[in-house]
Short mmCIF file of C-alpha atoms in Angstrom, two decimals:
data_model
loop_
_atom_site.label_atom_id
_atom_site.label_comp_id
_atom_site.label_asym_id
_atom_site.label_seq_id
_atom_site.Cartn_x
_atom_site.Cartn_y
_atom_site.Cartn_z
CA MET A 4 -18.47 -24.83 -24.80
CA PHE A 5 -16.97 -21.57 -25.85
CA LYS A 6 -18.43 -18.41 -27.30
CA GLY A 7 -17.62 -14.99 -28.14
CA SER A 8 -20.41 -13.14 -26.64
CA HIS A 9 -20.59 -11.13 -23.84
CA LYS A 10 -23.47 -13.36 -22.39
CA PRO A 11 -23.14 -13.60 -18.57
CA ALA A 12 -21.44 -16.95 -17.91
CA PHE A 13 -23.03 -17.63 -14.44
CA SER A 14 -26.65 -16.68 -14.39
CA ASN A 15 -28.51 -18.09 -11.14
CA ASP A 16 -30.39 -21.12 -12.79
CA ALA A 17 -33.30 -21.51 -10.25
CA SER A 18 -34.12 -25.02 -11.82
CA LEU A 19 -30.52 -26.31 -10.22
CA GLN A 20 -31.17 -25.22 -6.71
CA VAL A 21 -32.17 -27.54 -4.32
CA GLU A 22 -33.91 -27.11 -0.73
CA ASN A 23 -30.55 -27.46 1.30
CA HIS A 24 -29.02 -24.67 -0.76
CA GLY A 25 -26.79 -26.70 -2.52
CA THR A 26 -27.26 -27.46 -6.12
CA ALA A 27 -28.29 -30.55 -7.94
CA GLN A 28 -25.39 -30.52 -10.24
CA TYR A 29 -22.76 -29.72 -7.64
CA PRO A 30 -24.37 -31.46 -4.58
CA PHE A 31 -20.94 -31.00 -2.25
CA ARG A 32 -18.28 -28.45 -1.91
CA LEU A 33 -15.53 -30.82 -2.60
CA ASN A 34 -15.48 -32.05 -6.03
CA PHE A 35 -13.14 -34.73 -7.87
CA TYR A 36 -13.94 -33.18 -10.94
CA ASP A 37 -15.15 -36.24 -13.05
CA LYS A 38 -17.29 -34.54 -15.20
CA PRO A 39 -16.16 -31.67 -17.90
CA PRO A 40 -18.22 -28.45 -17.99
CA LEU A 41 -21.00 -28.88 -20.75
CA TYR A 42 -22.48 -25.60 -21.00
CA ASP A 43 -21.61 -22.13 -22.85
CA VAL A 44 -19.41 -20.15 -21.65
CA THR A 45 -17.78 -16.74 -22.83
CA ILE A 46 -13.94 -16.29 -23.44
CA GLU A 47 -14.24 -13.37 -21.03
CA ASP A 48 -15.58 -15.38 -18.26
CA LEU A 49 -13.46 -18.47 -19.07
CA GLU A 50 -10.27 -16.65 -18.46
CA ILE A 51 -11.36 -14.89 -15.40
CA CYS A 52 -12.47 -18.22 -13.80
CA ALA A 53 -9.06 -19.61 -14.66
CA LEU A 54 -7.13 -16.54 -13.47
CA ASP A 55 -8.79 -16.41 -10.31
CA ARG A 56 -7.89 -19.99 -9.67
CA LEU A 57 -4.26 -19.78 -10.54
CA ARG A 58 -4.27 -16.85 -8.02
CA ILE A 59 -4.65 -19.70 -5.43
CA LEU A 60 -2.74 -22.37 -7.03
CA ALA A 61 0.40 -19.64 -7.11
CA GLU A 62 -0.15 -19.06 -3.75
CA ILE A 63 -0.11 -22.69 -2.53
CA GLU A 64 3.22 -23.25 -4.79
CA SER A 65 4.77 -19.73 -2.91
CA SER A 66 4.21 -21.24 0.42
CA ALA A 67 5.87 -24.37 -0.50
CA ALA A 68 8.62 -22.61 -1.83
CA ARG A 69 8.87 -20.23 1.08
CA ASN A 70 9.00 -23.55 3.72
CA ARG A 71 5.58 -22.41 5.20
CA SER A 72 4.32 -24.61 7.69
CA TRP A 73 1.03 -26.41 7.02
CA GLU A 74 -0.97 -24.15 9.26
CA GLU A 75 0.62 -21.03 7.62
CA THR A 76 -0.12 -22.38 3.97
CA LYS A 77 -3.79 -23.13 4.80
CA SER A 78 -4.17 -19.52 6.40
CA PHE A 79 -2.97 -17.96 3.47
CA THR A 80 -4.52 -20.26 1.00
CA MET A 81 -7.86 -19.79 2.64
CA ALA A 82 -7.55 -15.98 2.65
CA GLN A 83 -6.71 -16.05 -0.98
CA CYS A 84 -10.01 -18.56 -1.77
CA SER A 85 -12.07 -16.13 0.20
CA LYS A 86 -10.71 -13.21 -1.87
CA TYR A 87 -10.70 -14.58 -5.18
CA LEU A 88 -12.59 -18.31 -5.02
CA PRO A 89 -15.22 -18.61 -2.33
CA LEU A 90 -16.67 -21.77 -1.62
CA ASN A 91 -19.29 -22.09 0.88
CA ALA A 92 -20.96 -25.10 2.50
CA ASN A 93 -24.62 -26.17 1.75
CA SER A 94 -25.83 -24.39 4.69
CA ALA A 95 -24.60 -20.83 3.53
CA ARG A 96 -26.97 -18.59 2.08
CA THR A 97 -25.13 -17.62 -1.01
CA ASP A 98 -25.35 -18.13 -4.51
CA LEU A 99 -23.55 -21.63 -4.33
CA HIS A 100 -24.57 -22.71 -7.92
CA SER A 101 -22.20 -19.85 -9.27
CA GLU A 102 -19.37 -20.43 -6.70
CA ARG A 103 -19.21 -24.36 -7.47
CA ARG A 104 -19.42 -23.45 -11.46
CA LYS A 105 -16.95 -20.89 -11.41
CA ASP A 106 -14.73 -23.57 -9.29
CA HIS A 107 -15.35 -26.33 -11.74
CA LEU A 108 -14.63 -24.25 -14.65
CA GLY A 109 -11.33 -22.76 -13.54
CA HIS A 110 -10.03 -26.35 -12.67
CA PHE A 111 -10.99 -27.66 -16.23
CA VAL A 112 -9.32 -24.64 -17.99
CA LEU A 113 -6.19 -25.15 -15.76
CA ARG A 114 -6.20 -28.86 -16.84
CA LEU A 115 -5.80 -27.51 -20.66
CA ALA A 116 -3.05 -25.11 -19.70
CA PHE A 117 -1.07 -27.31 -17.41
CA CYS A 118 -1.51 -30.85 -19.46
CA ARG A 119 1.33 -30.08 -22.04
CA SER A 120 4.43 -30.89 -20.35
CA GLU A 121 5.49 -33.33 -17.36
CA ASP A 122 6.90 -30.44 -15.19
CA LEU A 123 3.72 -28.49 -15.35
CA ARG A 124 1.27 -31.51 -14.71
CA ARG A 125 3.34 -32.33 -11.71
CA ARG A 126 3.11 -29.04 -10.12
CA PHE A 127 -0.41 -28.48 -11.15
CA ILE A 128 -1.46 -32.05 -9.28
CA LYS A 129 0.82 -30.82 -6.18
CA ALA A 130 -0.90 -27.51 -5.83
CA GLU A 131 -4.40 -28.81 -6.86
CA SER A 132 -3.92 -31.60 -4.32
CA THR A 133 -3.15 -29.06 -1.66
CA LEU A 134 -6.19 -27.22 -2.42
CA PHE A 135 -8.19 -30.25 -1.98
CA ARG A 136 -6.82 -31.17 1.17
CA ILE A 137 -7.38 -27.69 2.73
CA ARG A 138 -11.03 -27.95 1.72
CA PHE A 139 -11.23 -30.80 3.03
CA GLU A 140 -9.96 -30.36 6.47
CA THR A 141 -12.02 -27.01 6.24
CA ASP A 142 -15.23 -28.45 5.10
CA ASP A 143 -18.45 -29.00 7.26
CA GLY A 144 -17.99 -32.47 8.97
CA GLN A 145 -21.70 -33.86 8.17
CA GLU A 146 -21.22 -32.84 4.23
CA ARG A 147 -17.63 -34.02 4.14
CA ARG A 148 -19.12 -37.85 5.38
CA GLN A 149 -21.91 -37.59 2.75
CA PHE A 150 -19.20 -36.93 0.23
CA LEU A 151 -17.23 -39.81 0.99
CA SER A 152 -20.41 -42.03 1.11
CA SER A 153 -21.06 -40.77 -2.28
CA ARG A 154 -17.96 -41.97 -3.96
CA GLU A 155 -16.84 -45.31 -4.55
CA PHE A 156 -13.13 -45.24 -2.66
CA ARG A 157 -12.83 -49.41 -3.12
CA TRP A 158 -12.05 -49.82 0.56
CA THR A 159 -13.36 -52.69 2.84
CA ALA A 160 -14.96 -52.27 6.10
CA VAL A 161 -12.58 -54.39 8.83
CA ASP A 162 -15.12 -56.52 10.82
CA ASN A 163 -15.04 -56.97 14.46
CA ALA A 164 -13.55 -60.54 14.00
CA GLU A 165 -10.58 -59.45 12.05
CA LYS A 166 -9.91 -56.16 14.14
CA GLU A 167 -9.91 -58.52 16.96
CA LYS A 168 -7.37 -61.08 15.70
CA TYR A 169 -4.94 -58.00 14.79
CA LYS A 170 -5.40 -56.01 17.96
CA ALA A 171 -1.75 -55.87 19.24
CA GLU A 172 -0.63 -54.92 15.49
CA LEU A 173 -3.23 -52.33 15.52
CA LYS A 174 -2.97 -50.73 18.84
CA ALA A 175 0.87 -50.53 18.03
CA ASN A 176 0.17 -47.51 16.08
CA TYR A 177 -1.53 -45.44 18.90
CA GLN A 178 0.82 -43.02 20.38
CA GLY A 179 0.11 -40.19 23.08
CA PHE A 180 -1.92 -42.18 25.55
CA ARG A 181 -1.41 -41.55 28.94
CA ASN A 182 -2.34 -45.41 30.08
CA GLU A 183 -3.50 -48.69 28.85
CA ASP A 184 -7.25 -47.95 29.58
CA ASP A 185 -7.37 -44.97 27.34
CA LYS A 186 -5.74 -46.62 24.52
CA GLU A 187 -8.23 -49.66 24.80
CA ARG A 188 -11.22 -47.18 24.74
CA ALA A 189 -9.72 -45.35 21.49
CA PHE A 190 -9.15 -48.63 19.98
CA ALA A 191 -12.94 -49.90 20.73
CA GLN A 192 -14.36 -46.81 19.10
CA GLU A 193 -12.19 -46.80 16.21
CA ASN A 194 -13.32 -48.29 12.54
CA TYR A 195 -10.91 -49.84 9.98
CA TYR A 196 -10.83 -49.92 6.11
CA LYS A 197 -8.58 -52.50 4.27
CA VAL A 198 -7.06 -51.00 1.07
CA ARG A 199 -4.01 -52.14 -1.10
CA TRP A 200 -1.02 -50.49 0.63
CA THR A 201 0.06 -48.77 -2.67
CA ARG A 202 -3.07 -46.49 -2.31
CA VAL A 203 -1.81 -45.30 0.90
CA PRO A 204 1.65 -44.62 0.37
CA ASP A 205 2.13 -41.47 2.76
CA LEU A 206 0.70 -43.51 5.62
CA VAL A 207 3.13 -46.29 4.69
CA GLU A 208 5.83 -44.20 4.71
CA LYS A 209 5.16 -42.58 8.08
CA ARG A 210 4.61 -45.91 9.46
CA LYS A 211 0.97 -45.18 10.53
CA VAL A 212 -0.54 -48.36 9.30
CA PHE A 213 -0.60 -52.02 9.74
CA LEU A 214 0.45 -54.06 6.56
CA LYS A 215 -0.62 -57.50 5.99
CA GLY A 216 -0.58 -59.78 2.80
CA GLY A 217 -0.59 -56.66 0.77
CA TRP A 218 -3.41 -54.90 2.51
CA ALA A 219 -3.07 -51.77 4.48
CA TYR A 220 -5.48 -51.24 7.79
CA VAL A 221 -6.50 -47.62 7.65
CA PRO A 222 -8.06 -46.17 10.81
CA SER A 223 -11.12 -44.17 10.27
CA ARG A 224 -8.99 -41.07 11.66
CA ASP A 225 -6.79 -41.46 8.66
CA GLN A 226 -9.43 -41.99 5.93
CA SER A 227 -8.78 -38.73 4.37
CA SER A 228 -5.30 -40.15 3.19
CA ILE A 229 -7.24 -42.51 1.04
CA ALA A 230 -9.46 -39.71 -0.54
CA TYR A 231 -6.65 -37.43 -1.15
CA GLN A 232 -4.25 -40.20 -2.85
CA GLU A 233 -7.46 -41.16 -4.93
CA PHE A 234 -7.91 -37.48 -6.19
CA GLU A 235 -4.30 -37.21 -7.20
CA ASP A 236 -4.11 -40.69 -9.03
CA GLN A 237 -7.48 -39.37 -10.89
CA LEU A 238 -6.12 -36.07 -11.63
CA GLY A 239 -2.82 -37.47 -13.03
CA ASN A 240 -4.54 -40.23 -15.21
CA ALA A 241 -7.20 -37.23 -16.50
CA LEU A 242 -3.94 -34.86 -17.38
CA GLN A 243 -2.59 -37.56 -19.41
CA MET A 244 -5.71 -37.72 -21.56
CA THR A 245 -6.14 -34.26 -21.72
CA ALA A 246 -2.73 -34.12 -23.06
CA LYS A 247 -3.40 -36.61 -25.89
CA ALA A 248 -6.37 -34.62 -26.87
CA LEU A 249 -4.98 -30.91 -26.74
CA PRO A 250 -3.75 -31.24 -30.36
CA ARG A 251 -7.28 -30.82 -31.58
CA LEU A 252 -7.32 -27.24 -30.12
CA ASP A 253 -4.46 -26.08 -32.48
CA GLU A 254 -6.53 -24.24 -34.74
CA ASP A 255 -8.51 -22.14 -31.99
CA ASN A 256 -6.81 -19.05 -32.20
CA ARG A 257 -9.06 -17.53 -29.25
CA LEU A 258 -7.98 -20.26 -26.90
CA LEU A 259 -4.31 -20.99 -27.13
CA PRO A 260 -3.29 -17.63 -26.03
CA ILE A 261 -5.22 -17.51 -23.09
CA LEU A 262 -3.66 -21.37 -22.01
CA ASN A 263 -0.30 -19.96 -22.86
CA ASN A 264 -0.70 -16.88 -20.94
CA LEU A 265 -1.93 -19.15 -17.59
CA SER A 266 0.84 -21.74 -17.93
CA GLN A 267 3.18 -18.77 -17.91
CA GLY A 268 1.57 -17.82 -14.33
CA PHE A 269 3.17 -20.42 -12.25
CA VAL A 270 6.67 -19.32 -13.51
CA ALA A 271 6.14 -15.64 -12.57
CA GLY A 272 3.22 -16.15 -9.74
CA VAL A 273 0.01 -14.35 -9.86
CA SER A 274 -0.97 -14.64 -6.50
CA SER A 275 -1.56 -10.57 -6.23
CA ASP A 276 -3.94 -8.42 -8.12
CA TRP A 277 -1.92 -5.34 -7.27
CA VAL A 278 -2.99 -2.20 -8.96
CA ALA A 279 -0.52 1.04 -9.27
CA PRO A 280 -2.14 3.85 -6.74
CA SER A 281 -3.14 6.51 -8.44
CA SER A 282 -0.74 10.08 -8.59
CA GLU A 283 -3.15 12.80 -8.91
CA GLY A 284 -3.00 14.97 -6.01
CA ASN A 285 -0.01 13.34 -4.40
CA GLU A 286 2.13 15.58 -2.74
CA ASP A 287 5.23 13.30 -2.77
CA GLN A 288 5.36 12.93 -6.44
CA VAL A 289 8.64 11.88 -8.02
CA ARG A 290 10.96 14.35 -9.39
CA ALA A 291 14.06 13.80 -11.75
CA GLU A 292 16.59 14.60 -9.00
CA MET A 293 15.33 12.12 -6.80
CA VAL A 294 15.26 8.96 -8.99
CA ASP A 295 19.02 8.15 -8.05
CA GLU A 296 18.30 7.75 -4.44
CA LEU A 297 15.21 5.94 -4.64
CA ALA A 298 16.85 3.32 -7.17
CA GLN A 299 19.39 2.71 -4.15
CA LYS A 300 16.67 2.21 -1.69
CA HIS A 301 13.71 0.95 -3.25
CA PHE A 302 13.94 -0.63 -6.23
CA PRO A 303 13.80 -4.46 -7.12
CA LEU A 304 16.92 -5.69 -8.95
CA CYS A 305 15.33 -5.77 -12.28
CA MET A 306 14.89 -1.86 -12.11
CA ARG A 307 17.95 -1.29 -10.24
CA ASN A 308 20.10 -3.11 -13.00
CA LEU A 309 18.70 -0.66 -15.65
CA HIS A 310 19.19 2.10 -13.59
CA GLN A 311 22.87 1.03 -12.82
CA ASN A 312 23.27 0.47 -16.59
CA LEU A 313 22.16 3.65 -17.37
CA LYS A 314 24.18 5.55 -15.45
CA LYS A 315 27.20 3.82 -16.60
CA ASP A 316 26.53 3.99 -20.02
CA HIS A 317 24.43 7.22 -20.23
CA HIS A 318 22.28 5.09 -22.56
CA LEU A 319 19.86 2.34 -22.82
CA LYS A 320 18.41 0.47 -25.68
CA HIS A 321 14.59 0.96 -26.92
CA PHE A 322 13.10 -1.98 -24.92
CA GLU A 323 15.28 -1.12 -21.79
CA ARG A 324 14.20 2.47 -22.04
CA LEU A 325 10.55 1.54 -22.53
CA THR A 326 10.77 -0.92 -19.59
CA TYR A 327 12.23 1.48 -17.26
CA GLY A 328 10.57 4.57 -18.48
CA LEU A 329 7.08 2.91 -17.88
CA PHE A 330 8.54 1.78 -14.14
CA LEU A 331 9.44 5.63 -13.42
CA LYS A 332 6.10 6.64 -14.78
CA VAL A 333 4.05 4.40 -12.74
CA LEU A 334 6.36 5.30 -9.84
CA GLY A 335 5.26 8.82 -10.21
CA LEU A 336 7.42 10.54 -12.55
CA SER A 337 5.61 13.12 -14.44
CA VAL A 338 6.30 13.51 -18.19
CA GLU A 339 7.86 16.90 -17.34
CA GLU A 340 10.21 15.07 -15.10
CA ALA A 341 10.85 12.33 -17.24
CA ILE A 342 12.08 14.48 -20.10
CA ILE A 343 14.36 15.99 -17.74
CA PHE A 344 15.82 12.73 -16.26
CA TRP A 345 16.58 11.12 -19.53
CA ARG A 346 17.88 14.43 -21.06
CA LYS A 347 20.51 14.58 -17.75
CA SER A 348 21.04 10.56 -18.19
CA PHE A 349 22.17 10.86 -21.64
CA VAL A 350 24.71 13.59 -21.07
CA GLY A 351 28.23 12.23 -22.11
CA SER A 352 26.52 10.02 -24.55
CA HIS A 353 26.33 10.57 -28.58
CA VAL A 354 22.76 11.54 -28.07
CA LYS A 355 23.05 15.46 -28.79
CA ASP A 356 20.20 17.86 -27.99
CA ASP A 357 18.58 17.84 -31.48
CA LYS A 358 18.25 14.30 -31.94
CA PHE A 359 17.04 13.87 -28.16
CA ASN A 360 14.12 16.29 -29.16
CA LYS A 361 13.33 14.54 -32.44
CA GLU A 362 13.44 11.01 -31.40
CA TYR A 363 13.65 10.26 -27.67
CA LYS A 364 11.60 13.24 -26.36
CA TYR A 365 8.67 11.89 -28.71
CA ASN A 366 8.81 8.30 -27.57
CA ILE A 367 8.66 9.79 -23.68
CA ARG A 368 5.44 11.36 -24.60
CA HIS A 369 3.96 8.47 -26.56
CA SER A 370 4.89 6.07 -23.33
CA TYR A 371 2.60 8.73 -21.43
CA GLY A 372 -0.32 8.62 -23.78
CA LEU A 373 0.52 12.17 -25.15
CA GLU A 374 1.47 10.97 -28.78
CA GLY A 375 0.43 8.64 -31.30
CA ARG A 376 -2.58 6.59 -30.26
CA ARG A 377 -2.63 7.98 -27.07
CA ALA A 378 -2.56 5.00 -24.79
CA ASN A 379 -2.12 4.59 -21.07
CA TYR A 380 0.73 2.02 -21.32
CA PRO A 381 1.02 0.36 -18.12
CA ALA A 382 4.40 -0.91 -16.62
CA LYS A 383 5.39 -4.62 -17.08
CA SER A 384 4.60 -6.93 -14.84
CA CYS A 385 7.04 -9.90 -13.54
CA GLN A 386 5.55 -12.16 -15.56
CA GLN A 387 5.86 -10.02 -18.56
CA LEU A 388 9.58 -9.57 -17.53
CA LEU A 389 10.21 -13.07 -17.30
CA MET A 390 9.14 -13.57 -20.87
CA ALA A 391 11.02 -10.98 -22.25
CA GLU A 392 12.96 -11.92 -25.29
CA SER A 393 16.19 -10.15 -24.09
CA SER A 394 18.09 -11.04 -21.17
CA SER A 395 19.15 -7.08 -21.06
CA TYR A 396 15.67 -5.82 -19.44
CA GLY A 397 14.23 -9.19 -18.04
CA CYS A 398 14.26 -10.75 -14.77
CA PRO A 399 17.95 -10.79 -13.26
CA TYR A 400 16.99 -13.77 -11.08
CA ARG A 401 16.08 -15.83 -14.19
CA ASN A 402 18.67 -14.41 -16.61
CA PHE A 403 21.73 -13.91 -14.68
CA SER A 404 24.23 -16.84 -13.76
CA PRO A 405 24.52 -17.86 -10.18
CA GLU A 406 27.64 -16.33 -9.58
CA ASN A 407 26.56 -13.12 -11.38
CA LEU A 408 23.62 -12.94 -9.46
CA GLN A 409 24.84 -13.42 -6.13
CA SER A 410 27.63 -10.69 -6.75
CA ALA A 411 24.64 -8.37 -7.87
CA LEU A 412 22.46 -8.94 -5.06
CA LEU A 413 25.26 -8.28 -2.77
CA SER A 414 26.56 -5.04 -4.44
CA ALA A 415 22.82 -3.72 -4.37
CA TYR A 416 21.49 -4.61 -0.93
CA SER A 417 24.38 -5.23 1.39
CA SER A 418 23.84 -1.78 2.97
CA GLN A 419 20.21 -2.80 3.53
CA GLY A 420 21.07 -5.77 5.54
CA LEU A 421 21.62 -8.49 3.08
CA THR A 422 24.45 -10.63 3.70
CA SER A 423 26.15 -13.77 2.13
CA SER A 424 24.45 -16.11 4.80
CA ASP A 425 21.11 -15.25 2.95
CA LEU A 426 22.21 -16.06 -0.52
CA PRO A 427 21.78 -19.85 -0.13
CA GLU A 428 18.05 -19.72 0.48
CA ILE A 429 17.56 -17.40 -2.11
CA MET A 430 19.81 -19.23 -4.93
CA GLN A 431 17.64 -22.45 -3.78
CA THR A 432 14.51 -20.89 -4.54
CA VAL A 433 16.12 -19.61 -7.83
CA SER A 434 17.28 -22.94 -9.09
CA ALA A 435 13.79 -24.22 -8.30
CA ARG A 436 12.48 -21.59 -10.84
CA HIS A 437 10.44 -19.83 -8.03
CA TYR A 438 11.92 -16.18 -9.11
CA HIS A 439 9.26 -14.22 -7.69
CA VAL A 440 9.81 -15.82 -4.32
CA ALA A 441 13.55 -15.10 -4.61
CA CYS A 442 12.74 -11.40 -4.81
CA THR A 443 9.97 -11.58 -2.33
CA ARG A 444 12.71 -12.86 0.06
CA VAL A 445 15.22 -10.31 -0.91
CA PHE A 446 12.45 -7.62 0.12
CA GLU A 447 11.98 -9.35 3.45
CA THR A 448 15.68 -9.54 4.40
CA THR A 449 16.26 -5.99 3.48
CA HIS A 450 13.36 -4.68 5.34
CA ALA A 451 13.53 -6.61 8.01
CA LYS A 452 14.55 -3.43 10.15
CA SER A 453 11.21 -1.69 8.97
CA GLY A 454 9.33 -4.56 10.61
CA VAL A 455 8.91 -7.03 7.83
CA LYS A 456 8.87 -10.67 9.22
CA ARG A 457 10.02 -13.96 7.28
CA GLY A 458 6.70 -14.75 5.15
CA GLU A 459 4.85 -11.61 5.40
CA GLY A 460 6.13 -10.66 1.63
CA VAL A 461 5.00 -7.19 0.61
CA GLY A 462 1.89 -7.59 2.87
CA ALA A 463 -0.48 -10.17 4.02
CA GLY A 464 2.09 -13.13 3.09
CA GLU A 465 2.03 -11.78 -0.66
CA SER A 466 4.69 -12.37 -3.20
CA VAL A 467 6.16 -9.78 -5.49
CA THR A 468 4.61 -9.91 -8.72
CA HIS A 469 5.46 -6.45 -10.21
CA PRO A 470 8.49 -4.29 -9.79
CA ASN A 471 6.18 -1.41 -8.60
CA GLN A 472 4.33 -3.11 -6.40
CA TYR A 473 7.94 -3.81 -4.63
CA ALA A 474 8.93 -0.45 -4.86
CA THR A 475 5.84 1.14 -3.84
CA LYS A 476 5.60 -0.55 -0.57
CA SER A 477 9.24 -0.03 0.27
CA MET A 478 8.64 3.61 -0.14
CA GLU A 479 5.57 3.56 1.65
CA MET A 480 7.11 1.89 4.65
CA GLU A 481 10.01 4.34 4.44
CA LYS A 482 7.37 7.25 4.94
CA GLN A 483 5.47 5.51 7.40
CA ARG A 484 8.49 5.32 9.81
CA LYS A 485 9.78 9.00 8.88
CA ASP A 486 6.08 9.83 9.92
CA SER A 487 6.30 7.80 13.14
CA MET A 488 9.65 9.54 13.96
CA ASP A 489 8.15 12.63 13.51
CA VAL A 490 5.30 11.79 15.75
CA LYS A 491 7.65 10.65 18.51
CA ALA A 492 10.10 13.99 18.05
CA GLU A 493 6.83 15.94 18.61
CA MET A 494 5.90 14.18 21.44
CA GLU A 495 9.36 14.57 23.05
CA MET A 496 9.50 18.38 22.59
CA GLU A 497 5.99 18.58 24.43
CA VAL A 498 7.54 16.84 27.36
CA ASP A 499 10.36 18.87 27.54
CA LEU A 500 8.28 22.14 27.08
#
């Protein structure tokens, strides 16, 4: 299945196309993923397919952690799907085979990544079930009916005699009708299906079905609940089987690092593909003397913590310096300004000029790609910080005790509008291990005066997934606010003249 070549994995196979623009292998947009992919694929494409799907699932989990409504969750998820994992109906004039093949492969790769613990399996099932439900609700009506007809859901159609026998009980679930005649007409047009009550626990919990002799009488308007539960049950069983087979992959050193990286994605969040903007030609270049003020206004807690430790101790350990230095580099601090910044920051420590020039200056230039391998090192992402071996330069939301975290948040952001009343919600997301969501909520709260609303994140509902993403967005918003104030002041001066 997996090859190391660079052959494209998703070539358009004309033999699989059918007249309705669907495919013989994937006749429907909806999929229960009963059959594994049995074709060759490159490692590169395997990773891309899985990561793009993981972005969608991370957005779904983020929506749940942020208590978004169902319509909000559906809206944000569909926006992410159109960007990373489009999946069109058969009537669309697109390469449906490639879309559905990518969807199919990504799902099975993530099965391998998330089958290895009970917690990962539970989270994967919940996110995948939500994605299936969103696709089900947004699917073409005719294609959805064809999909349901193509599968054996083990339901029994209720005939007219049985429907009439329990008429009073079945009509009791009809709500919102203005009069009895409207309710009678709706009942006459409704079809019912019998399934064992254990297959529709959500409908039973909400008292939306009539129960008799262990059977649940499900109206056609709630038929989707049977499909949802069937999807969850089959996926749960499949993950158990995958977990038993996974040890066979232990010797494949190509695949395991990818699976480990993917499973960590739920912890850090991968709902954004943020890329640092180019600093070339930037008139607002960051200078050494600006860093302290920027830290007070715009830095996320991880970088703010490193900055405060540097001010207090006049020194940082190697990986702390590397993490903070790369963050400042991507923020726009040139290598010349970086040398000035670190030299001033070390004043008062044991690091003298001679030692600084021999050791630290070389490391700074090395991180900018001017020494050694001359590689352009990127700044650390939230996922990398969450997996850091040392808590001194990792994510405070994960590494700090609850008491220390709350104190640090109030100390860092009280001047920007964060109050003790905001802490319970933030700490709730921390205790649920949604660390990037907690950081995003802090951003929303501290930028409320700039017009950021709850749920907007750092733009278009995106969660924070990179420290530079947080700082860059904060700085952009302040610049926009100042530009707006300047324009307003100019207009007022023109009126006075």
